[in-house]
JSON list of C-alpha atoms in Angstrom, two decimals:
[
{"chain": "A", "resi": 217, "resn": "MET", "atom": "CA", "xyz": [0.00, 0.00, 0.00]},
{"chain": "A", "resi": 218, "resn": "ARG", "atom": "CA", "xyz": [1.31, 3.48, -0.82]},
{"chain": "A", "resi": 219, "resn": "THR", "atom": "CA", "xyz": [1.94, 6.08, 1.84]},
{"chain": "A", "resi": 220, "resn": "ILE", "atom": "CA", "xyz": [-0.45, 9.01, 1.69]},
{"chain": "A", "resi": 221, "resn": "LYS", "atom": "CA", "xyz": [0.68, 12.03, 3.66]},
{"chain": "A", "resi": 222, "resn": "PHE", "atom": "CA", "xyz": [0.93, 15.77, 3.36]},
{"chain": "A", "resi": 223, "resn": "ARG", "atom": "CA", "xyz": [2.99, 18.65, 4.59]},
{"chain": "A", "resi": 224, "resn": "GLY", "atom": "CA", "xyz": [2.18, 22.30, 5.22]},
{"chain": "A", "resi": 225, "resn": "LYS", "atom": "CA", "xyz": [3.62, 25.37, 6.95]},
{"chain": "A", "resi": 226, "resn": "ARG", "atom": "CA", "xyz": [2.13, 26.05, 10.36]},
{"chain": "A", "resi": 227, "resn": "LYS", "atom": "CA", "xyz": [0.20, 29.31, 10.70]},
{"chain": "A", "resi": 228, "resn": "ASP", "atom": "CA", "xyz": [1.47, 29.92, 14.23]},
{"chain": "A", "resi": 229, "resn": "ASN", "atom": "CA", "xyz": [5.24, 29.64, 13.67]},
{"chain": "A", "resi": 230, "resn": "GLY", "atom": "CA", "xyz": [5.95, 28.94, 9.97]},
{"chain": "A", "resi": 231, "resn": "GLU", "atom": "CA", "xyz": [7.54, 25.53, 10.60]},
{"chain": "A", "resi": 232, "resn": "TRP", "atom": "CA", "xyz": [6.78, 22.53, 8.38]},
{"chain": "A", "resi": 233, "resn": "VAL", "atom": "CA", "xyz": [4.53, 19.82, 9.75]},
{"chain": "A", "resi": 234, "resn": "TYR", "atom": "CA", "xyz": [3.90, 16.39, 8.18]},
{"chain": "A", "resi": 235, "resn": "GLY", "atom": "CA", "xyz": [0.87, 14.13, 8.54]},
{"chain": "A", "resi": 236, "resn": "SER", "atom": "CA", "xyz": [-2.75, 13.74, 7.47]},
{"chain": "A", "resi": 237, "resn": "LEU", "atom": "CA", "xyz": [-4.67, 16.56, 5.81]},
{"chain": "A", "resi": 238, "resn": "LEU", "atom": "CA", "xyz": [-8.06, 17.82, 6.99]},
{"chain": "A", "resi": 239, "resn": "GLN", "atom": "CA", "xyz": [-9.66, 20.63, 4.99]},
{"chain": "A", "resi": 240, "resn": "CYS", "atom": "CA", "xyz": [-12.89, 22.39, 5.80]},
{"chain": "A", "resi": 241, "resn": "ASP", "atom": "CA", "xyz": [-14.43, 25.63, 4.60]},
{"chain": "A", "resi": 242, "resn": "ARG", "atom": "CA", "xyz": [-12.82, 27.66, 7.38]},
{"chain": "A", "resi": 243, "resn": "TYR", "atom": "CA", "xyz": [-9.48, 25.95, 7.99]},
{"chain": "A", "resi": 244, "resn": "THR", "atom": "CA", "xyz": [-6.79, 23.59, 6.69]},
{"chain": "A", "resi": 245, "resn": "ASP", "atom": "CA", "xyz": [-5.19, 21.34, 9.30]},
{"chain": "A", "resi": 246, "resn": "ILE", "atom": "CA", "xyz": [-2.45, 18.73, 9.41]},
{"chain": "A", "resi": 247, "resn": "TRP", "atom": "CA", "xyz": [-2.88, 15.98, 12.00]},
{"chain": "A", "resi": 248, "resn": "TYR", "atom": "CA", "xyz": [0.39, 14.47, 13.22]},
{"chain": "A", "resi": 249, "resn": "GLN", "atom": "CA", "xyz": [1.79, 12.25, 15.96]},
{"chain": "A", "resi": 250, "resn": "ASP", "atom": "CA", "xyz": [4.24, 13.64, 18.48]},
{"chain": "A", "resi": 251, "resn": "ASN", "atom": "CA", "xyz": [6.96, 11.67, 20.31]},
{"chain": "A", "resi": 252, "resn": "GLU", "atom": "CA", "xyz": [4.45, 10.38, 22.87]},
{"chain": "A", "resi": 253, "resn": "CYS", "atom": "CA", "xyz": [2.18, 9.09, 20.06]},
{"chain": "A", "resi": 254, "resn": "PHE", "atom": "CA", "xyz": [-0.52, 11.65, 20.80]},
{"chain": "A", "resi": 255, "resn": "ARG", "atom": "CA", "xyz": [-2.43, 12.90, 17.77]},
{"chain": "A", "resi": 256, "resn": "ASN", "atom": "CA", "xyz": [-2.13, 16.63, 17.38]},
{"chain": "A", "resi": 257, "resn": "ARG", "atom": "CA", "xyz": [-3.81, 19.06, 15.02]},
{"chain": "A", "resi": 258, "resn": "VAL", "atom": "CA", "xyz": [-2.31, 22.29, 13.76]},
{"chain": "A", "resi": 259, "resn": "GLU", "atom": "CA", "xyz": [-3.63, 24.83, 11.27]},
{"chain": "A", "resi": 260, "resn": "VAL", "atom": "CA", "xyz": [-1.46, 25.35, 8.18]},
{"chain": "A", "resi": 261, "resn": "GLU", "atom": "CA", "xyz": [-1.30, 27.88, 5.34]},
{"chain": "A", "resi": 262, "resn": "PRO", "atom": "CA", "xyz": [-3.45, 26.26, 2.59]},
{"chain": "A", "resi": 263, "resn": "GLU", "atom": "CA", "xyz": [-1.19, 27.45, -0.25]},
{"chain": "A", "resi": 264, "resn": "THR", "atom": "CA", "xyz": [1.77, 25.55, 1.25]},
{"chain": "A", "resi": 265, "resn": "VAL", "atom": "CA", "xyz": [0.09, 22.13, 1.39]},
{"chain": "A", "resi": 266, "resn": "GLY", "atom": "CA", "xyz": [1.72, 19.48, -0.78]},
{"chain": "A", "resi": 267, "resn": "GLN", "atom": "CA", "xyz": [1.26, 15.73, -1.03]},
{"chain": "A", "resi": 268, "resn": "PHE", "atom": "CA", "xyz": [4.06, 13.18, -0.74]},
{"chain": "A", "resi": 269, "resn": "VAL", "atom": "CA", "xyz": [4.55, 11.82, -4.27]},
{"chain": "A", "resi": 270, "resn": "GLY", "atom": "CA", "xyz": [5.41, 8.34, -3.02]},
{"chain": "A", "resi": 271, "resn": "ILE", "atom": "CA", "xyz": [9.12, 8.27, -3.86]},
{"chain": "A", "resi": 272, "resn": "CYS", "atom": "CA", "xyz": [12.38, 9.62, -2.51]},
{"chain": "A", "resi": 273, "resn": "ASP", "atom": "CA", "xyz": [15.24, 11.48, -4.19]},
{"chain": "A", "resi": 274, "resn": "LYS", "atom": "CA", "xyz": [18.74, 10.03, -4.69]},
{"chain": "A", "resi": 275, "resn": "ASN", "atom": "CA", "xyz": [19.58, 10.85, -1.04]},
{"chain": "A", "resi": 276, "resn": "GLY", "atom": "CA", "xyz": [16.50, 9.14, 0.37]},
{"chain": "A", "resi": 277, "resn": "LYS", "atom": "CA", "xyz": [14.64, 12.42, 1.06]},
{"chain": "A", "resi": 278, "resn": "GLU", "atom": "CA", "xyz": [10.87, 12.27, 0.52]},
{"chain": "A", "resi": 279, "resn": "ILE", "atom": "CA", "xyz": [9.63, 14.30, -2.47]},
{"chain": "A", "resi": 280, "resn": "TYR", "atom": "CA", "xyz": [6.52, 16.46, -2.03]},
{"chain": "A", "resi": 281, "resn": "GLU", "atom": "CA", "xyz": [4.55, 18.57, -4.46]},
{"chain": "A", "resi": 282, "resn": "GLY", "atom": "CA", "xyz": [6.19, 21.98, -4.38]},
{"chain": "A", "resi": 283, "resn": "ASP", "atom": "CA", "xyz": [9.71, 20.62, -3.94]},
{"chain": "A", "resi": 284, "resn": "ILE", "atom": "CA", "xyz": [12.44, 21.90, -6.22]},
{"chain": "A", "resi": 285, "resn": "VAL", "atom": "CA", "xyz": [14.59, 19.13, -7.63]},
{"chain": "A", "resi": 286, "resn": "HIS", "atom": "CA", "xyz": [17.90, 19.26, -9.49]},
{"chain": "A", "resi": 287, "resn": "GLY", "atom": "CA", "xyz": [19.00, 16.61, -11.90]},
{"chain": "A", "resi": 288, "resn": "PRO", "atom": "CA", "xyz": [18.96, 15.34, -15.46]},
{"chain": "A", "resi": 289, "resn": "ILE", "atom": "CA", "xyz": [15.95, 16.39, -17.53]},
{"chain": "A", "resi": 290, "resn": "VAL", "atom": "CA", "xyz": [15.81, 15.34, -21.17]},
{"chain": "A", "resi": 291, "resn": "PHE", "atom": "CA", "xyz": [14.93, 18.06, -23.70]},
{"chain": "A", "resi": 292, "resn": "LEU", "atom": "CA", "xyz": [14.51, 16.81, -27.28]},
{"chain": "A", "resi": 293, "resn": "LYS", "atom": "CA", "xyz": [16.84, 13.87, -26.66]},
{"chain": "A", "resi": 294, "resn": "GLU", "atom": "CA", "xyz": [19.45, 16.13, -25.04]},
{"chain": "A", "resi": 295, "resn": "GLN", "atom": "CA", "xyz": [20.11, 15.57, -21.37]},
{"chain": "A", "resi": 296, "resn": "LEU", "atom": "CA", "xyz": [20.59, 18.74, -19.34]},
{"chain": "A", "resi": 297, "resn": "TYR", "atom": "CA", "xyz": [20.94, 19.31, -15.64]},
{"chain": "A", "resi": 298, "resn": "HIS", "atom": "CA", "xyz": [18.18, 21.63, -14.56]},
{"chain": "A", "resi": 299, "resn": "GLU", "atom": "CA", "xyz": [16.11, 22.69, -11.57]},
{"chain": "A", "resi": 300, "resn": "GLY", "atom": "CA", "xyz": [12.36, 22.19, -11.61]},
{"chain": "A", "resi": 301, "resn": "ALA", "atom": "CA", "xyz": [9.46, 22.32, -9.19]},
{"chain": "A", "resi": 302, "resn": "ILE", "atom": "CA", "xyz": [7.22, 19.31, -8.72]},
{"chain": "A", "resi": 303, "resn": "VAL", "atom": "CA", "xyz": [3.77, 20.70, -9.47]},
{"chain": "A", "resi": 304, "resn": "TRP", "atom": "CA", "xyz": [1.59, 17.71, -10.18]},
{"chain": "A", "resi": 305, "resn": "GLY", "atom": "CA", "xyz": [1.76, 13.97, -10.29]},
{"chain": "A", "resi": 306, "resn": "ASN", "atom": "CA", "xyz": [-0.11, 10.75, -9.81]},
{"chain": "A", "resi": 307, "resn": "CYS", "atom": "CA", "xyz": [1.07, 10.52, -6.25]},
{"chain": "A", "resi": 308, "resn": "GLY", "atom": "CA", "xyz": [2.40, 7.17, -5.19]},
{"chain": "A", "resi": 309, "resn": "SER", "atom": "CA", "xyz": [2.63, 5.74, -8.67]},
{"chain": "A", "resi": 310, "resn": "THR", "atom": "CA", "xyz": [5.99, 4.60, -9.96]},
{"chain": "A", "resi": 311, "resn": "THR", "atom": "CA", "xyz": [4.76, 3.99, -13.47]},
{"chain": "A", "resi": 312, "resn": "SER", "atom": "CA", "xyz": [3.26, 7.36, -14.37]},
{"chain": "A", "resi": 313, "resn": "GLY", "atom": "CA", "xyz": [4.87, 10.69, -15.00]},
{"chain": "A", "resi": 314, "resn": "PHE", "atom": "CA", "xyz": [5.18, 13.91, -13.08]},
{"chain": "A", "resi": 315, "resn": "ASN", "atom": "CA", "xyz": [4.98, 17.42, -14.44]},
{"chain": "A", "resi": 316, "resn": "ILE", "atom": "CA", "xyz": [7.89, 19.66, -13.51]},
{"chain": "A", "resi": 317, "resn": "LYS", "atom": "CA", "xyz": [7.63, 23.43, -13.95]},
{"chain": "A", "resi": 318, "resn": "ILE", "atom": "CA", "xyz": [11.04, 24.63, -15.15]},
{"chain": "A", "resi": 319, "resn": "SER", "atom": "CA", "xyz": [10.40, 28.38, -15.18]},
{"chain": "A", "resi": 320, "resn": "HIS", "atom": "CA", "xyz": [8.65, 30.68, -12.75]},
{"chain": "A", "resi": 321, "resn": "LEU", "atom": "CA", "xyz": [7.77, 33.31, -15.38]},
{"chain": "A", "resi": 322, "resn": "ILE", "atom": "CA", "xyz": [6.21, 31.23, -18.14]},
{"chain": "A", "resi": 323, "resn": "GLU", "atom": "CA", "xyz": [4.14, 28.08, -18.07]},
{"chain": "A", "resi": 324, "resn": "CYS", "atom": "CA", "xyz": [6.87, 25.71, -19.22]},
{"chain": "A", "resi": 325, "resn": "TYR", "atom": "CA", "xyz": [6.35, 22.13, -18.06]},
{"chain": "A", "resi": 326, "resn": "VAL", "atom": "CA", "xyz": [8.22, 18.91, -18.70]},
{"chain": "A", "resi": 327, "resn": "SER", "atom": "CA", "xyz": [6.77, 15.48, -18.02]},
{"chain": "A", "resi": 328, "resn": "ILE", "atom": "CA", "xyz": [9.21, 13.05, -16.48]},
{"chain": "A", "resi": 329, "resn": "ASP", "atom": "CA", "xyz": [8.92, 9.38, -15.65]},
{"chain": "A", "resi": 330, "resn": "ALA", "atom": "CA", "xyz": [8.55, 8.93, -11.92]},
{"chain": "A", "resi": 331, "resn": "LYS", "atom": "CA", "xyz": [11.47, 6.49, -11.79]},
{"chain": "A", "resi": 332, "resn": "LYS", "atom": "CA", "xyz": [13.81, 9.26, -13.01]},
{"chain": "A", "resi": 333, "resn": "LEU", "atom": "CA", "xyz": [12.98, 11.39, -9.96]},
{"chain": "A", "resi": 334, "resn": "THR", "atom": "CA", "xyz": [14.98, 8.93, -7.86]},
{"chain": "A", "resi": 335, "resn": "ASN", "atom": "CA", "xyz": [18.11, 10.18, -9.74]},
{"chain": "A", "resi": 336, "resn": "MET", "atom": "CA", "xyz": [17.39, 13.78, -8.78]},
{"chain": "A", "resi": 337, "resn": "GLU", "atom": "CA", "xyz": [18.03, 15.70, -5.58]},
{"chain": "A", "resi": 338, "resn": "VAL", "atom": "CA", "xyz": [15.61, 17.88, -3.59]},
{"chain": "A", "resi": 339, "resn": "ILE", "atom": "CA", "xyz": [17.35, 21.26, -3.19]},
{"chain": "A", "resi": 340, "resn": "GLY", "atom": "CA", "xyz": [14.50, 23.27, -1.68]},
{"chain": "A", "resi": 341, "resn": "ASN", "atom": "CA", "xyz": [10.86, 24.12, -2.25]},
{"chain": "A", "resi": 342, "resn": "ILE", "atom": "CA", "xyz": [8.82, 26.86, -3.91]},
{"chain": "A", "resi": 343, "resn": "HIS", "atom": "CA", "xyz": [7.75, 28.36, -0.58]},
{"chain": "A", "resi": 344, "resn": "ASP", "atom": "CA", "xyz": [11.13, 28.69, 1.14]},
{"chain": "A", "resi": 345, "resn": "ASN", "atom": "CA", "xyz": [13.44, 28.94, -1.90]},
{"chain": "A", "resi": 346, "resn": "PRO", "atom": "CA", "xyz": [11.62, 30.49, -4.92]},
{"chain": "A", "resi": 347, "resn": "GLU", "atom": "CA", "xyz": [14.90, 32.08, -6.04]},
{"chain": "A", "resi": 348, "resn": "LEU", "atom": "CA", "xyz": [16.16, 28.62, -7.06]},
{"chain": "A", "resi": 349, "resn": "LEU", "atom": "CA", "xyz": [13.83, 28.65, -10.07]},
{"chain": "A", "resi": 350, "resn": "LYS", "atom": "CA", "xyz": [14.77, 32.16, -11.19]},
{"chain": "A", "resi": 351, "resn": "ASN", "atom": "CA", "xyz": [18.07, 30.95, -12.59]},
{"chain": "A", "resi": 352, "resn": "ASN", "atom": "CA", "xyz": [16.29, 28.99, -15.32]},
{"chain": "A", "resi": 353, "resn": "ASP", "atom": "CA", "xyz": [14.82, 31.93, -17.27]}
]
């Protein structure tokens, strides 16, 4: 069974929290377990919520929607090293592709096989490190 979990930035202190997502009309919460195994709920900024895509990068770090990855991306049969933000994917699937946005100014997307993400490295995310994508324009 695939792991389904989310992350979001806490409204109270801006730190990342990981767990289960609960969205209602008035709030967006992440439920998580603390060290004593108590379930806790914290409100997060809705625009920062991203789902775990079900695979890890080359260093074993979990990849979430909104992460910025660096690695080989093939353009017209030419392999280039590039940064791109994970913006959509069939989360948890290792047979389908992911769309990677490679520019912050124009809608330029590249589809990549999920297995190739395991050769890339998470270098940040669009919320904490948007400047990482600006170098690609």
